[in-house]
Coordinates of C-alpha atoms in Angstrom, one line a residue:
X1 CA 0.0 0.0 0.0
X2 CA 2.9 2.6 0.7
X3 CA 1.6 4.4 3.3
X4 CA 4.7 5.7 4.0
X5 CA 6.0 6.8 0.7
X6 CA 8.8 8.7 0.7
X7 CA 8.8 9.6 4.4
X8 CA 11.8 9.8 6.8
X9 CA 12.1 7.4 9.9
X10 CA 14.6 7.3 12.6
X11 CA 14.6 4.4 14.7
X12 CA 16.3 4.1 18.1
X13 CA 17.2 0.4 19.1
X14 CA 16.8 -0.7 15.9
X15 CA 19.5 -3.6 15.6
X16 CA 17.4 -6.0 17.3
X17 CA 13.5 -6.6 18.5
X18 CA 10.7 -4.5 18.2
X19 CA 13.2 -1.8 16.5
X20 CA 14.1 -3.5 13.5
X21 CA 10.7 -5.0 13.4
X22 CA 9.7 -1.5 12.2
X23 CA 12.7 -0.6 10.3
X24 CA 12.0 -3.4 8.1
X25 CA 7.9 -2.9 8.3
X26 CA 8.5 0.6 7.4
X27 CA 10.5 0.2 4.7
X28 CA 7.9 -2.4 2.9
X29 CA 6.0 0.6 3.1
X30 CA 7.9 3.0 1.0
X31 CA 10.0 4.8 3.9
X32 CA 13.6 5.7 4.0
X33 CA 15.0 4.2 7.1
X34 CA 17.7 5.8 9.1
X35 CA 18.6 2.7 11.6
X36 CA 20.3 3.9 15.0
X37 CA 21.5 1.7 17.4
X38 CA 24.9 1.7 19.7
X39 CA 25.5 -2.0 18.1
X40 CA 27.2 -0.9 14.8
X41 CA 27.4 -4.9 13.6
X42 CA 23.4 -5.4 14.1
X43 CA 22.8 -2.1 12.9
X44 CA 24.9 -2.4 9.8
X45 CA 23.2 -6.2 9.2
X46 CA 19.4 -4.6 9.4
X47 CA 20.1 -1.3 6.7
X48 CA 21.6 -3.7 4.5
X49 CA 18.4 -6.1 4.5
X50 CA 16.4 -3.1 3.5
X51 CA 18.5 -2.0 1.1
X52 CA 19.3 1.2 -0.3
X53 CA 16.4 3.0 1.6
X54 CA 18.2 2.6 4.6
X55 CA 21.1 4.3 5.9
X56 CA 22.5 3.4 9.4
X57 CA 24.0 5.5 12.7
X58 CA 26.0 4.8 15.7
X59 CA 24.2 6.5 18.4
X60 CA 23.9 6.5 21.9
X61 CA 20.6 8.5 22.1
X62 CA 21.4 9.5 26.0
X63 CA 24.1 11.9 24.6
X64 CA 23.2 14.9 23.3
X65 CA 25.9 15.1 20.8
X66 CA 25.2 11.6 19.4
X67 CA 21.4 12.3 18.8
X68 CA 22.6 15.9 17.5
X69 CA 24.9 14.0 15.0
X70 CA 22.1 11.8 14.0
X71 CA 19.6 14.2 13.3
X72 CA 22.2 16.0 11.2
X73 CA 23.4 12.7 9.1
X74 CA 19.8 12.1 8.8
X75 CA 18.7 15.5 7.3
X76 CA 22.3 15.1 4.8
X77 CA 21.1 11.8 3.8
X78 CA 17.4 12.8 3.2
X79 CA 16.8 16.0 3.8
X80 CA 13.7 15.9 6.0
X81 CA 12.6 13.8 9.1
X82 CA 8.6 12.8 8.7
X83 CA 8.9 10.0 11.7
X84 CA 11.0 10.3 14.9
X85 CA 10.3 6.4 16.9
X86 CA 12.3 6.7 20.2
X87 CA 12.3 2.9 20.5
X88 CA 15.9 2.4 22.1
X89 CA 15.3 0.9 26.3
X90 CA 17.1 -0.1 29.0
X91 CA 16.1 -1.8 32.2
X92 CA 17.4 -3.5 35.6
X93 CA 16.9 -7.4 36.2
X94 CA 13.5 -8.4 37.5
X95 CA 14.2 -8.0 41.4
X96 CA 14.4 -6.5 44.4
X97 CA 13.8 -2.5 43.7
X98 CA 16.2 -1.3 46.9
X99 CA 19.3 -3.8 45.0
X100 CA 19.1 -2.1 41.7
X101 CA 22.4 0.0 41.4
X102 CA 22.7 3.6 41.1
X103 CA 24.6 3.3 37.9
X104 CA 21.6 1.1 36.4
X105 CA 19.5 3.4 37.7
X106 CA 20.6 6.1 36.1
X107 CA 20.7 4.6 32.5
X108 CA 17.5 3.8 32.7
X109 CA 16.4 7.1 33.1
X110 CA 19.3 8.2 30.6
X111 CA 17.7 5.9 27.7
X112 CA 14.1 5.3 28.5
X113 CA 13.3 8.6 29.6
X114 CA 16.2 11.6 29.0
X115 CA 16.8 10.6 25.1
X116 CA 13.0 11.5 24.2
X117 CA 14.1 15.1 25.9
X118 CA 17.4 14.8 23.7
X119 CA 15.1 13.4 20.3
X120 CA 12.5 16.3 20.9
X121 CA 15.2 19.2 20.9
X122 CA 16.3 18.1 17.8
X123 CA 13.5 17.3 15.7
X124 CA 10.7 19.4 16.3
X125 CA 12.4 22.2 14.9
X126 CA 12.4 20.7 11.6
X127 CA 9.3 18.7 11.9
X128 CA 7.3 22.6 12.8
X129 CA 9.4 24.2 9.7
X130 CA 8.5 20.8 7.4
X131 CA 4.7 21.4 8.8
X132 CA 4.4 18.3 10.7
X133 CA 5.4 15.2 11.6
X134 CA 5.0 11.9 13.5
X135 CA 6.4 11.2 17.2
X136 CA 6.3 7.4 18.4
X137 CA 7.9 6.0 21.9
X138 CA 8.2 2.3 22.7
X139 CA 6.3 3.0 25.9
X140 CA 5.3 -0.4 27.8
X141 CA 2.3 -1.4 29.5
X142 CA 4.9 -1.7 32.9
X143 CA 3.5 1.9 32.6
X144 CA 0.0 1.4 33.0
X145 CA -0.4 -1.5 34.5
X146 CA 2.9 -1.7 36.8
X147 CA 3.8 -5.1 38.9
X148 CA 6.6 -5.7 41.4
X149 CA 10.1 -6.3 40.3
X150 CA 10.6 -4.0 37.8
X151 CA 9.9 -0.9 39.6
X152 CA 12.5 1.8 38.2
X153 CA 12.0 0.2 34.7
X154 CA 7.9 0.7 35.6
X155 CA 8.3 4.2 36.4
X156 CA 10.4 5.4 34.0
X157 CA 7.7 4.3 31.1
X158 CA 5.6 6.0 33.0
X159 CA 7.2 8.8 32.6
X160 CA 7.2 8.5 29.0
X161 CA 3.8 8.3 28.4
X162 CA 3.3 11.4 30.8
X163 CA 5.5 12.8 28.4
X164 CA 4.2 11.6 25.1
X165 CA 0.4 13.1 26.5
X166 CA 1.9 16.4 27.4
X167 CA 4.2 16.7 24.1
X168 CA 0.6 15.6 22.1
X169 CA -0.8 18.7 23.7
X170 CA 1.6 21.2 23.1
X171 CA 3.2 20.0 19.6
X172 CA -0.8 19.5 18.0
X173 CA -0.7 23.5 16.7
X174 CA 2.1 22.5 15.3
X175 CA 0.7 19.6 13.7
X176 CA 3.2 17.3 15.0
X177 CA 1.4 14.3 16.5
X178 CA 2.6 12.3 19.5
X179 CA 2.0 8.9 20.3
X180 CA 3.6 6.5 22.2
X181 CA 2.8 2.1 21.7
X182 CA 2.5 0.0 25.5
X183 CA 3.7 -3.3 24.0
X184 CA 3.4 -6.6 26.7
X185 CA 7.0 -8.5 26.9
X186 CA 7.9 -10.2 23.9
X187 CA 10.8 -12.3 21.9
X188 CA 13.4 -9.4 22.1
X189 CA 16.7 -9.9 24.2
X190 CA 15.5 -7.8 27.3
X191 CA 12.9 -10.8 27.9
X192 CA 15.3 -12.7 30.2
X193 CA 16.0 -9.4 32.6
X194 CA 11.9 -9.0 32.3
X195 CA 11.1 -12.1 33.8
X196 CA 14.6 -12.5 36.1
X197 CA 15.8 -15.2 33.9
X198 CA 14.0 -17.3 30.5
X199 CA 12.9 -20.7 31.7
X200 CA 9.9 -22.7 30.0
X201 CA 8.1 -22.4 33.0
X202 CA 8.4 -18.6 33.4
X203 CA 7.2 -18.0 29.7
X204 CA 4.2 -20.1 30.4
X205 CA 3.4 -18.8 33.9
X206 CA 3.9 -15.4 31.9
X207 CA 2.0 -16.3 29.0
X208 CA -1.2 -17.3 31.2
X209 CA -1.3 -13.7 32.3
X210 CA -2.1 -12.4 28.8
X211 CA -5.3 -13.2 27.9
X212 CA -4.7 -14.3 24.0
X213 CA -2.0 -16.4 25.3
X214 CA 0.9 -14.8 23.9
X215 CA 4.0 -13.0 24.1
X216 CA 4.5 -9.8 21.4
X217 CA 6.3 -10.3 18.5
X218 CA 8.0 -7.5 16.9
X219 CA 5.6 -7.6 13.8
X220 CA 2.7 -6.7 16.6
X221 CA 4.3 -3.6 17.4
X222 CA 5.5 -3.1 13.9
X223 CA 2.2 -2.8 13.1
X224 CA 0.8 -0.6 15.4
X225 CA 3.6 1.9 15.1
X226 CA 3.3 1.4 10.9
X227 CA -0.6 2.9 11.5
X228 CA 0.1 5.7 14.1
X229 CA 3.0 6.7 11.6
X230 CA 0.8 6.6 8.8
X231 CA -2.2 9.5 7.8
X232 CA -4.5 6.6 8.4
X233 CA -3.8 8.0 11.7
X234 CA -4.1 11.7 11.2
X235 CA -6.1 13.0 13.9
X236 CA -4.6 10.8 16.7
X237 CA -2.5 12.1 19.1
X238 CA -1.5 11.8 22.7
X239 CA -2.8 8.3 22.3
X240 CA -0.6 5.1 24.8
X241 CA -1.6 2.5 22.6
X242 CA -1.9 -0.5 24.7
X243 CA -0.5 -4.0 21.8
X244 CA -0.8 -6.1 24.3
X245 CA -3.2 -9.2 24.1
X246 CA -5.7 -8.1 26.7
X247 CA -2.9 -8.0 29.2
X248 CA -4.0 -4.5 31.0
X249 CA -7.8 -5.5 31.3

């Protein structure tokens, strides 16, 4: 269908999982792909699967210079940015909240929470001069529906979809729309930490929780974050789009 012809995407934490689920989903979709990761060797394998639509970054979006740097390789590349997805996350081992280190801690809130500060400097400047654009976060529905062991990882989507609802808000004169997707755990490599380690019987006990019986798969989220990119989705904004099998009923 090309619903996104000739639009720009960056993707954060797009190497791997629900990121390069989109990259690629994108792509098939007519957009040109600017694939950022900190993983050089994953993001260098998923660009060149797309193809020549694709371009890829180092970048460690909790660094203001780095997401600087990409924005400006991206605009060189392409010359516009339609699509921003802050996608890139970090979190602490399923556990005890008060043994979670300071130095976790803090890159949590560095990558789950400060880049999309970092992302939103950068781009909605040229999104507002472009006149419009599209603004996606890998929330998680550990921000609506939060449960014990993961508690600075919980809090820190939370944040984000306070944010995404108050950027939605403020950025809709502007005509740049703000959403962010609440995906339930899925086959990504942060699944381990999310349950405190993968057994069978953890992905079943886990799996009984969600009430089509499933984990996510990046296509799911793919999906959903193909349609809120898309004008199919024009006149949503400040949505937290729960992809999640039933899991926050």
């Amino acid at each position: 269908m090309q619903r996104l012809k000739n639009k720009v995407a960056i993707i954060t934490g797009a190497a791997a999982g629900f990121g390069e689920g989109m990259a690629k989903r994108f792509a098939e979709e007519g957009a040109k792909i600017v694939v950022a990761d900190l993983n050089v060797k994953g993001a260098e394998h998923v660009a060149a699967e797309i193809g020549h639509q694709a371009i890829f970054v180092q970048t460690d979006v909790s660094q203001k210079s780095e997401f600087d740097e990409l924005v400006a390789t991206t605009m060189k590349a392409f010359g516009r940015i339609d699509i921003m997805v802050n996608n890139a996350g970090y979190t602490h081992r399923n556990g005890d909240l008060v043994a979670v280190e300071e130095d976790v801690f803090d890159l949590i809130t560095a990558v789950n929470m400060k880049a999309i500060y970092h992302a939103a400097r950068a781009v909605v400047p040229i999104m507002d001069a472009q006149g419009g654009g599209s603004i996606i976060t890998t929330a998680s529905t550990a921000g609506v529906r939060p449960r014990p062991g993961l508690t600075w990882y919980n809090a820190s989507k939370g944040w984000a979809i306070t944010a995404t609802k108050s950027m939605a808000v403020e950025l809709a004169p502007k005509n740049i729309r703000v959403n962010c997707l609440c995906p339930v755990a899925g086959e990504t490599g942060m699944l381990a930490q999310f349950m405190g380690e993968d057994t069978p019987e953890l992905r079943a006990k886990f799996r009984a929780s969600i009430p089509l019986g499933r984990l996510s798969t990046p296509l799911d989220i793919a999906n959903a974050a193909l349609w809120l990119a898309s004008d199919e989705a024009k006149f949503i904004t400040g949505v937290a789009l729960e992809v999640d099998g039933g899991r926050c009923i």
